[in-house]
C-alpha cells in the first residue's frame, strides 16, 4: 500500500478515479464539497437535500459530475458539522477503505484531512486518517483452504489532498500509515491460532522484525537462559506445557535519539499464547478466545514496527515473556510456592492468575535498562472487563505524570483508557500465610489487586500498566484482534519524542 499527499486547491481539476469528499448533515458543506459544488452547478447541495443522509461513514457515489474531472466523486458523511470530531474522522476514513474494497478500486483520493476538526492540528488529522484507512484494509486470511480464502483489498494507492505543500501533513500520513501497519501486525499475531502462534513462533517473529528493520535488534532467550536469570515465577507458568518458553527482548535504537540523557522507554507485553488456566482449569465455553492472551505481546510487536517504520527519535525496548499456560504432569499446582527473579516468593493459589506471574519477572528484568518509564500491556483480568467493559482499557500507574501522559495520548489517538486506583489498602488482599505474597486477591477489585501484585516488582522506575482484557479483541460475529492499544502506545511515544 502506498500513501501520498498531493497539494492543490483546484479539486475540480483533479484527474482522480475516485475522489472522496466530506459532507455534513443539515446541508452544511465542507470546503472541499463547496469547491465541487460550485464547479458542478450545485450538484452536491441538490443531492444532500434529497437523496443522501450524511451520517458518519455513509457514502454515495456521483458519476460524471459536470465541471469535475474526477471519474467518480464519493460523498462521505461526517455527521453534524458542530459534532465533527476525531472519532468521525476515523469512521469516515474506515468507510473509504470499505468502499474501495467492496468495489475493487485500486486508487483513492481523499480530500477530508484539510477540514477543521475540533482542535486537532493537520498532522494529527492526517495521522488519524491514514491509520484508520490502512487499518480497515486488514483482513485475516491466514488459515483457510484456497477455495475459501478471503480476498484481500484491491486498494493500492491512497492520496490525501492538502491545500498547499505541508511537511506536517506529509509526516502525519507517514506516521498514520506506520501505525496502521503496526496494528495489522498486532491483529495478525493475535488472530493466528495457538497451534501456530506458539512462544517459539513469537521468538521467530522477533528475529524477522529485526531482519526487516536495522534499527531493531532481537534477543530471544531459551529455557536454559531463563533459568540462569532465576525467573522462577515465569518458569512456573511454563512448567505445565510441552511448548518451550521464550523470553524476547526487542531493542529499537533511534537513528537520532532526541533524549540522550534519558533512559529508554520499556514496553512489557504479556505473551501467553494459550491460557487454559493450568491446573485451575478454565471452563470450556469460549476457551478458544484464550489464544488472544498474547495480545499484550502482540501490541509490543506492533508498536515497535510502527515506530521503526516512522523512524521515532527516541529509544524503546520491548520485553516479552512468552509461554503457554497448560496443565500437564509437570504443571504448577495450587499451593506451590515459587521464587521470582526479584527474590520475592509467591504462593500460587490459582494457576489461572498466570499473567502476573510471567510479568513480574519481566518487570524485574526491565530494571537493567535504567528506563525512564516502563509500561506493561496485558490481557490480565476478567475483572477488568466487569469494571470497564469493551470500551476503555484499564490504566494503572504509580506516577501521576506518566498516567496523565498516557491518558492524553489515549484521547488524541481515540484509543480510550480509564485510570484505575492503586491504593496501598488493596495490597492487604495479597497476603499469604506461606509466602511473601499470594498470586490472587479474592473476588473484590480483581483487576486492581492484579495491578497491585505487579506494582511490587516496579519500585525501581516510573511504571504504568494497561489491562487490555476487554479491548484487545472483539467477540461475536466479527471475532478478531482489534490492534489496540497500538494507537495509544504510539501516540504516547510520539509525545515523548516531541516533549
Ligand atoms: N487471561 C486471563 C484474563 C482474561 C479472562 C482476559 C477473560 C480476557 C478474558 C487471565 O490469565 C486470568 O485467567 N485471570 C483470572 C484471574 C483470577 C484467577 C484471579 C480471571 O480474570 O479470572
Ligand atoms: Mn489465566
Ligand atoms: Zn491469562
mmCIF file of N, CA and C in Angstrom, residues 12 27 94 104 126 132 139 210 265 318 351 354 364 410 436 441:
data_model
loop_
_atom_site.group_PDB
_atom_site.id
_atom_site.type_symbol
_atom_site.label_atom_id
_atom_site.label_comp_id
_atom_site.label_asym_id
_atom_site.label_seq_id
_atom_site.Cartn_x
_atom_site.Cartn_y
_atom_site.Cartn_z
ATOM 1 N N UNK A 12 -11.640 20.435 -8.461
ATOM 2 C CA UNK A 12 -12.454 20.088 -9.640
ATOM 3 C C UNK A 12 -11.593 19.686 -10.834
ATOM 4 N N UNK A 27 -27.215 20.002 5.477
ATOM 5 C CA UNK A 27 -26.846 20.758 4.270
ATOM 6 C C UNK A 27 -25.601 21.628 4.382
ATOM 7 N N UNK A 94 -12.281 4.895 7.586
ATOM 8 C CA UNK A 94 -12.505 3.450 7.544
ATOM 9 C C UNK A 94 -13.574 3.145 6.491
ATOM 10 N N UNK A 104 -13.664 -3.092 -5.447
ATOM 11 C CA UNK A 104 -12.391 -3.457 -6.086
ATOM 12 C C UNK A 104 -11.668 -2.266 -6.702
ATOM 13 N N UNK A 126 -4.092 14.055 9.763
ATOM 14 C CA UNK A 126 -3.502 13.187 8.736
ATOM 15 C C UNK A 126 -3.141 11.820 9.317
ATOM 16 N N UNK A 132 -6.640 5.021 10.109
ATOM 17 C CA UNK A 132 -7.965 4.400 10.007
ATOM 18 C C UNK A 132 -8.119 3.708 8.663
ATOM 19 N N UNK A 139 -7.460 -7.860 6.564
ATOM 20 C CA UNK A 139 -8.412 -8.966 6.530
ATOM 21 C C UNK A 139 -7.630 -10.242 6.836
ATOM 22 N N UNK A 210 13.557 -7.905 13.392
ATOM 23 C CA UNK A 210 14.918 -7.349 13.457
ATOM 24 C C UNK A 210 15.596 -7.422 12.086
ATOM 25 N N UNK A 265 12.336 3.976 26.929
ATOM 26 C CA UNK A 265 11.010 3.596 27.415
ATOM 27 C C UNK A 265 10.870 2.099 27.148
ATOM 28 N N UNK A 318 11.280 -3.426 23.856
ATOM 29 C CA UNK A 318 10.141 -4.313 24.088
ATOM 30 C C UNK A 318 10.610 -5.564 24.816
ATOM 31 N N UNK A 351 -3.636 -21.136 39.497
ATOM 32 C CA UNK A 351 -2.698 -21.163 38.358
ATOM 33 C C UNK A 351 -3.247 -20.389 37.162
ATOM 34 N N UNK A 354 -1.962 -16.352 35.881
ATOM 35 C CA UNK A 354 -0.598 -16.622 35.407
ATOM 36 C C UNK A 354 0.053 -15.396 34.778
ATOM 37 N N UNK A 364 11.062 -7.137 36.565
ATOM 38 C CA UNK A 364 12.353 -7.105 37.270
ATOM 39 C C UNK A 364 13.491 -7.022 36.253
ATOM 40 N N UNK A 410 -4.039 8.643 24.856
ATOM 41 C CA UNK A 410 -5.214 7.823 24.591
ATOM 42 C C UNK A 410 -6.335 8.672 23.976
ATOM 43 N N UNK A 436 5.768 -14.561 50.557
ATOM 44 C CA UNK A 436 5.748 -13.092 50.640
ATOM 45 C C UNK A 436 4.422 -12.531 50.151
ATOM 46 N N UNK A 441 -6.064 -12.088 44.881
ATOM 47 C CA UNK A 441 -6.538 -11.251 45.990
ATOM 48 C C UNK A 441 -8.015 -11.421 46.262
#
